[in-house]
Structures are given as C-alpha cells and as structure tokens.
Coordinates of C-alpha atoms in Angstrom, one line a residue:
M1 CA -11.6 239.2 -56.7
Q2 CA -12.6 235.9 -58.3
F3 CA -12.3 232.6 -56.5
V4 CA -12.2 229.2 -58.3
K5 CA -11.6 227.0 -55.3
L6 CA -13.4 227.1 -52.0
Q7 CA -13.0 224.7 -49.1
T8 CA -14.5 224.8 -45.6
V9 CA -13.6 222.9 -42.5
S10 CA -15.7 223.2 -39.4
L11 CA -15.4 221.9 -35.9
V12 CA -18.1 222.3 -33.2
E13 CA -17.3 221.0 -29.7
V14 CA -19.4 221.1 -26.5
N15 CA -18.9 223.1 -23.3
S16 CA -20.2 220.3 -21.0
Q17 CA -22.2 217.1 -21.1
S18 CA -25.4 219.1 -20.7
S19 CA -24.7 220.8 -24.0
L20 CA -24.7 217.9 -26.3
Q21 CA -28.0 218.9 -27.9
A22 CA -26.6 222.4 -28.7
A23 CA -23.4 220.9 -30.2
D24 CA -25.3 218.5 -32.3
F25 CA -27.6 221.3 -33.6
A26 CA -24.6 223.6 -34.3
A27 CA -22.7 220.8 -36.0
E28 CA -25.6 220.2 -38.3
T29 CA -26.6 223.8 -38.9
L30 CA -23.5 226.1 -38.9
H31 CA -21.9 224.7 -42.0
K32 CA -25.2 224.8 -43.9
N33 CA -25.7 228.5 -42.9
L34 CA -22.1 229.3 -44.0
M35 CA -22.7 227.6 -47.4
T36 CA -25.9 229.6 -47.9
E37 CA -24.1 232.9 -47.1
L38 CA -21.3 232.1 -49.5
Q39 CA -23.6 231.0 -52.2
F40 CA -25.7 234.1 -52.2
G41 CA -23.0 236.6 -51.2
S42 CA -19.8 237.8 -52.8
P43 CA -16.7 235.8 -51.9
D44 CA -15.0 239.1 -51.4
F45 CA -16.9 239.2 -48.1
A46 CA -15.9 235.9 -46.5
E47 CA -15.6 237.5 -43.1
D48 CA -19.1 238.9 -43.3
A49 CA -20.4 235.4 -44.4
L50 CA -18.7 233.8 -41.4
E51 CA -20.1 236.3 -39.0
R52 CA -23.7 236.0 -40.4
A53 CA -23.5 232.2 -40.4
Y54 CA -22.6 232.3 -36.7
L55 CA -25.2 234.8 -35.7
T56 CA -27.9 233.0 -37.7
T57 CA -27.0 229.7 -36.1
D58 CA -27.1 231.4 -32.7
S59 CA -30.5 232.8 -33.3
Q60 CA -31.9 229.5 -34.5
M61 CA -30.7 227.7 -31.4
K62 CA -33.0 229.9 -29.3
Y63 CA -35.9 227.9 -30.6
A64 CA -34.2 224.5 -31.1
V65 CA -32.4 223.7 -27.9
P66 CA -32.9 224.5 -24.2
A67 CA -31.8 228.0 -23.1
S68 CA -29.3 226.5 -20.7
C69 CA -27.4 224.7 -23.5
G70 CA -24.6 226.1 -25.5
T71 CA -21.5 225.2 -27.5
T72 CA -18.2 226.7 -28.5
A73 CA -17.2 226.6 -32.2
V74 CA -14.3 227.2 -34.5
T75 CA -14.5 227.3 -38.3
A76 CA -11.9 227.4 -41.0
L77 CA -12.6 228.8 -44.4
V78 CA -9.9 228.5 -47.1
T79 CA -10.2 230.4 -50.4
R80 CA -8.0 230.5 -53.5
K81 CA -7.7 233.4 -55.9
K82 CA -8.3 233.0 -59.7
S83 CA -4.7 231.9 -60.3
T84 CA -4.5 228.2 -59.3
D85 CA -0.9 228.6 -58.0
G86 CA -1.6 231.9 -56.2
P87 CA -1.8 232.3 -52.5
R88 CA -4.7 231.0 -50.5
V89 CA -6.5 233.0 -47.8
L90 CA -7.3 231.3 -44.5
Y91 CA -10.1 232.6 -42.3
I92 CA -10.6 231.3 -38.8
A93 CA -13.7 232.2 -36.9
N94 CA -14.4 231.2 -33.3
V95 CA -16.6 231.7 -30.2
G96 CA -15.5 230.4 -26.9
D97 CA -12.2 228.5 -26.3
A98 CA -12.2 226.2 -29.3
R99 CA -8.9 227.1 -31.0
G100 CA -7.3 227.2 -34.4
V101 CA -3.5 226.8 -34.7
L102 CA -1.7 227.1 -38.0
C103 CA 1.8 225.8 -39.0
R104 CA 2.7 227.1 -42.4
D105 CA 5.4 224.5 -43.1
L106 CA 5.3 221.5 -40.9
M107 CA 8.4 219.7 -41.9
N108 CA 10.8 222.6 -42.6
S109 CA 9.7 225.4 -40.3
P110 CA 7.4 223.9 -37.6
V111 CA 6.3 227.1 -35.8
A112 CA 2.9 227.3 -34.2
E113 CA 0.8 230.4 -35.0
R114 CA -2.4 231.0 -33.0
M115 CA -5.3 231.9 -35.3
S116 CA -8.1 232.3 -32.8
I117 CA -9.0 234.1 -29.6
D118 CA -9.9 232.2 -26.4
H119 CA -13.0 234.0 -25.1
K120 CA -12.7 233.9 -21.4
P121 CA -14.7 236.1 -18.9
A122 CA -11.5 237.1 -17.1
D123 CA -10.1 238.6 -20.3
Q124 CA -10.2 242.4 -19.8
A125 CA -12.0 243.2 -23.1
E126 CA -14.6 240.5 -22.5
R127 CA -15.0 241.4 -18.8
S128 CA -15.7 245.0 -19.8
R129 CA -18.3 244.0 -22.4
I130 CA -20.0 241.8 -19.9
E131 CA -20.1 244.5 -17.2
Q132 CA -21.3 247.1 -19.7
A133 CA -24.2 244.8 -20.5
G134 CA -25.1 244.7 -16.8
G135 CA -23.5 241.4 -15.9
A136 CA -20.6 240.4 -13.7
V137 CA -17.6 238.0 -13.8
I138 CA -17.6 235.8 -10.6
N139 CA -14.8 233.3 -10.1
Q140 CA -13.7 233.8 -13.7
R141 CA -17.2 232.8 -15.0
V142 CA -20.1 234.8 -16.4
L143 CA -22.3 235.3 -13.3
G144 CA -20.3 232.5 -11.7
V145 CA -21.9 230.0 -14.2
L146 CA -20.3 229.9 -17.6
A147 CA -16.5 229.5 -18.2
V148 CA -16.6 231.1 -21.7
S149 CA -17.8 234.6 -22.6
R150 CA -18.9 233.8 -26.2
A151 CA -20.8 230.8 -27.4
L152 CA -23.6 229.6 -29.7
G153 CA -26.7 229.1 -27.6
D154 CA -26.7 229.7 -23.9
H155 CA -29.7 231.9 -24.4
E156 CA -30.5 232.2 -20.7
L157 CA -27.3 234.3 -20.6
K158 CA -27.4 235.7 -24.1
S159 CA -27.4 239.4 -23.1
L160 CA -24.0 238.7 -21.7
V161 CA -22.7 235.8 -23.8
S162 CA -22.1 236.8 -27.4
G163 CA -22.6 234.6 -30.4
K164 CA -20.5 237.0 -32.6
P165 CA -17.2 235.3 -33.7
Q166 CA -13.9 237.0 -33.9
I167 CA -12.1 236.3 -37.2
Q168 CA -8.4 236.0 -38.0
T169 CA -6.9 235.8 -41.5
A170 CA -3.6 234.7 -43.1
E171 CA -2.3 234.1 -46.6
I172 CA -0.9 230.7 -47.3
P173 CA 1.3 230.1 -50.4
G174 CA 0.3 227.2 -52.7
G175 CA 1.9 223.9 -51.8
S176 CA 3.3 225.2 -48.5
G177 CA 3.1 221.9 -46.6
G178 CA 1.1 223.7 -43.9
V179 CA -1.1 222.1 -41.3
L180 CA -4.1 223.6 -39.5
I181 CA -5.3 222.3 -36.1
L182 CA -8.9 222.9 -34.9
A183 CA -9.4 221.6 -31.4
C184 CA -11.2 222.1 -28.1
D185 CA -9.8 223.1 -24.8
G186 CA -9.4 219.5 -23.7
I187 CA -6.4 219.4 -26.0
F188 CA -4.9 222.8 -25.2
D189 CA -5.5 222.5 -21.4
V190 CA -2.6 220.0 -21.4
M191 CA -0.3 221.1 -24.2
S192 CA 0.8 224.4 -25.7
D193 CA 0.2 225.3 -29.3
Q194 CA 3.9 224.6 -30.1
E195 CA 3.8 221.3 -28.3
A196 CA 0.8 220.3 -30.5
V197 CA 2.7 221.2 -33.6
D198 CA 5.9 219.5 -32.4
L199 CA 3.8 216.3 -31.8
L200 CA 2.5 216.5 -35.4
V201 CA 6.1 216.8 -36.7
S202 CA 7.2 213.6 -34.9
K203 CA 4.0 211.7 -35.8
S204 CA 4.3 212.7 -39.5
K205 CA 7.8 211.2 -39.6
E206 CA 6.5 208.1 -37.8
F207 CA 3.7 207.8 -40.4
Q208 CA 6.1 208.2 -43.3
A209 CA 8.5 205.6 -41.9
E210 CA 5.7 203.1 -41.3
I211 CA 4.4 203.5 -44.9
E212 CA 7.9 203.2 -46.3
A213 CA 8.5 200.1 -44.2
K214 CA 5.3 198.5 -45.5
H215 CA 6.0 199.5 -49.1
D216 CA 2.4 200.7 -49.4
T217 CA 2.5 202.6 -52.6
S218 CA -1.1 203.7 -52.3
K219 CA -0.1 205.8 -49.3
Q220 CA 3.5 206.8 -50.0
K221 CA 2.6 210.3 -51.2
T222 CA 2.0 212.2 -48.0
L223 CA 2.4 215.8 -46.7
G224 CA 2.7 218.4 -49.4
T225 CA 3.4 215.9 -52.2
G226 CA -0.1 215.1 -53.4
G227 CA -2.3 212.0 -53.1
K228 CA -5.7 212.9 -51.6
N229 CA -6.1 209.4 -50.2
A230 CA -2.8 209.6 -48.4
E231 CA -3.4 213.1 -47.1
Q232 CA -6.7 211.9 -45.6
H233 CA -5.0 209.0 -43.9
L234 CA -2.3 211.3 -42.6
A235 CA -4.7 213.9 -41.3
T236 CA -6.7 211.3 -39.5
F237 CA -3.6 209.8 -38.0
L238 CA -2.4 213.2 -36.7
A239 CA -5.8 214.1 -35.3
R240 CA -5.9 210.8 -33.4
A241 CA -2.4 211.4 -32.1
L242 CA -3.5 214.7 -30.6
V243 CA -6.4 213.1 -28.9
S244 CA -4.3 210.2 -27.6
E245 CA -1.6 212.6 -26.3
A246 CA -4.2 214.7 -24.5
M247 CA -5.7 211.6 -22.9
R248 CA -2.2 210.4 -21.9
R249 CA -1.6 213.7 -20.2
C250 CA -4.8 213.2 -18.2
T251 CA -6.9 216.0 -19.6
R252 CA -10.0 216.6 -17.6
D253 CA -12.2 218.0 -20.4
N254 CA -13.8 216.6 -23.5
V255 CA -11.4 216.1 -26.4
T256 CA -12.0 216.9 -30.0
A257 CA -9.4 217.5 -32.7
L258 CA -9.4 218.0 -36.5
V259 CA -6.3 218.3 -38.6
A260 CA -6.4 219.8 -42.1
L261 CA -3.4 219.6 -44.5
L262 CA -2.9 222.8 -46.4

C-alpha cells in the first residue's frame, strides 16, 4: 500500500494539576516519536507506529518527570491511499479517558461514533489485568489512587498502569464532511458523545449564518467545501464551543478539546 498524504492530529491532556509536567513532556515528545516511527517504518504498519510511539514516550517519561506524574493521551492519524480520491483510513490511539469521537457526515447524518476506549480501573478487562499484575482496584481507582488504568508516566504505579494504547480504525470516504473530536473527560463528564456532535451541528449552522450575514468572502467556504483558512476558523470555533458548553454545564475537571474537519 502506498500513501501520498499523511496527517496527524494529537491531543495530550492532564490527569490532575500535579501532572502538568507530564502533560507538557508528552505534548512535546509523543508527536515527534510518532513522526520518527512513520519516517523509518512502513506506512502499512500505522498501528505499530502508534503503539511504539506511545511506549517510547512512556519510557522516556521515567527519566524526565517525577514518578508520581502522568497524563492521558489520545492521538489521531489519518492516511490516504495512492488514489487522491480514495478512502482515507483513520487511526485513533489512546490511553486513559481522553476520547475520540467521529461523525462521518456532520450536516447530513450527524451520528456520533466512539473511536476510543475509556481505560477505567473498574472495567472488567482492566481490573483483571491489574489484579493479575498483583494490584487491586479500590474505590474504582488503581490501589485507591489513580482514576485511570492506562496512562503515560505514573511510573510509581507502572507495573499496574499500562502505557500501551488501544487503537481503533475506520475508513472515511474522500470529501465526506466528517468531523473528529478529541477531548478530555472534562468534556464528556457533562455531555454524551451524541450531545457533543449535536452541539457541533448547531454551532456549524450558527457559524455559516454569521459569515453569510457579514458577507465575508474569505470565510464563506466552510465544512466540506474547501478553503483551508475557513476550515481552520470553523474548527477553532467548534472546539471553543465544546469547551464553553462544558463550562456552562459546570464540569468539575480540566477541559481540553480539539476538532478536526475530515
């Protein structure tokens, strides 16, 4: 398989205020490690590249940040086959409860599709893995301490807290008008995946109406119709809308969101 187009979108968000150092390191390092893996490896093995990038970053953090610091992460990798109008392949990798949500056609069929797994200690598969490693889940936390069962860093619990991501894939037709949300649990603690997509639908219409009212021809091309400048404006507008709505709903966690137009 030959690829002629490769795009990556990465989001790293923190578990708690004490983990800012881990998040900063991962935000700086994870993307570079992924680019290295993709540069020297075959693009046929995108999933392997994602896994190696996560595990390399996790190992590097052992010597770069305090052992008590860790971060969740979600990464999107989009590839296109040789044919420029052929389907694209979306890969989502994550550790922890940072989430990826896909909508394949925002304006015509706005259905939310979860593209990641929330790694919680209370999940049966994760609990079994932790217990088999000699640990325990107490009050739905790893040893009563950590609320996620996979993370980058957290090396004081590394025998129990895995840095290995789980990866989901999907094919996306060219020019589909799709949207991808990458966001932390501060968003999804207060709204469902579908509520997030529904919000983007209404905000996209609001954005378009505002542009048309202002007759701003530099931004009139929006979702799925071309115009990179306009798409960037729209993506930023939608990401801010998610954050604002989470704050309006009184989320109690940190809030980070990224929106990519597909």
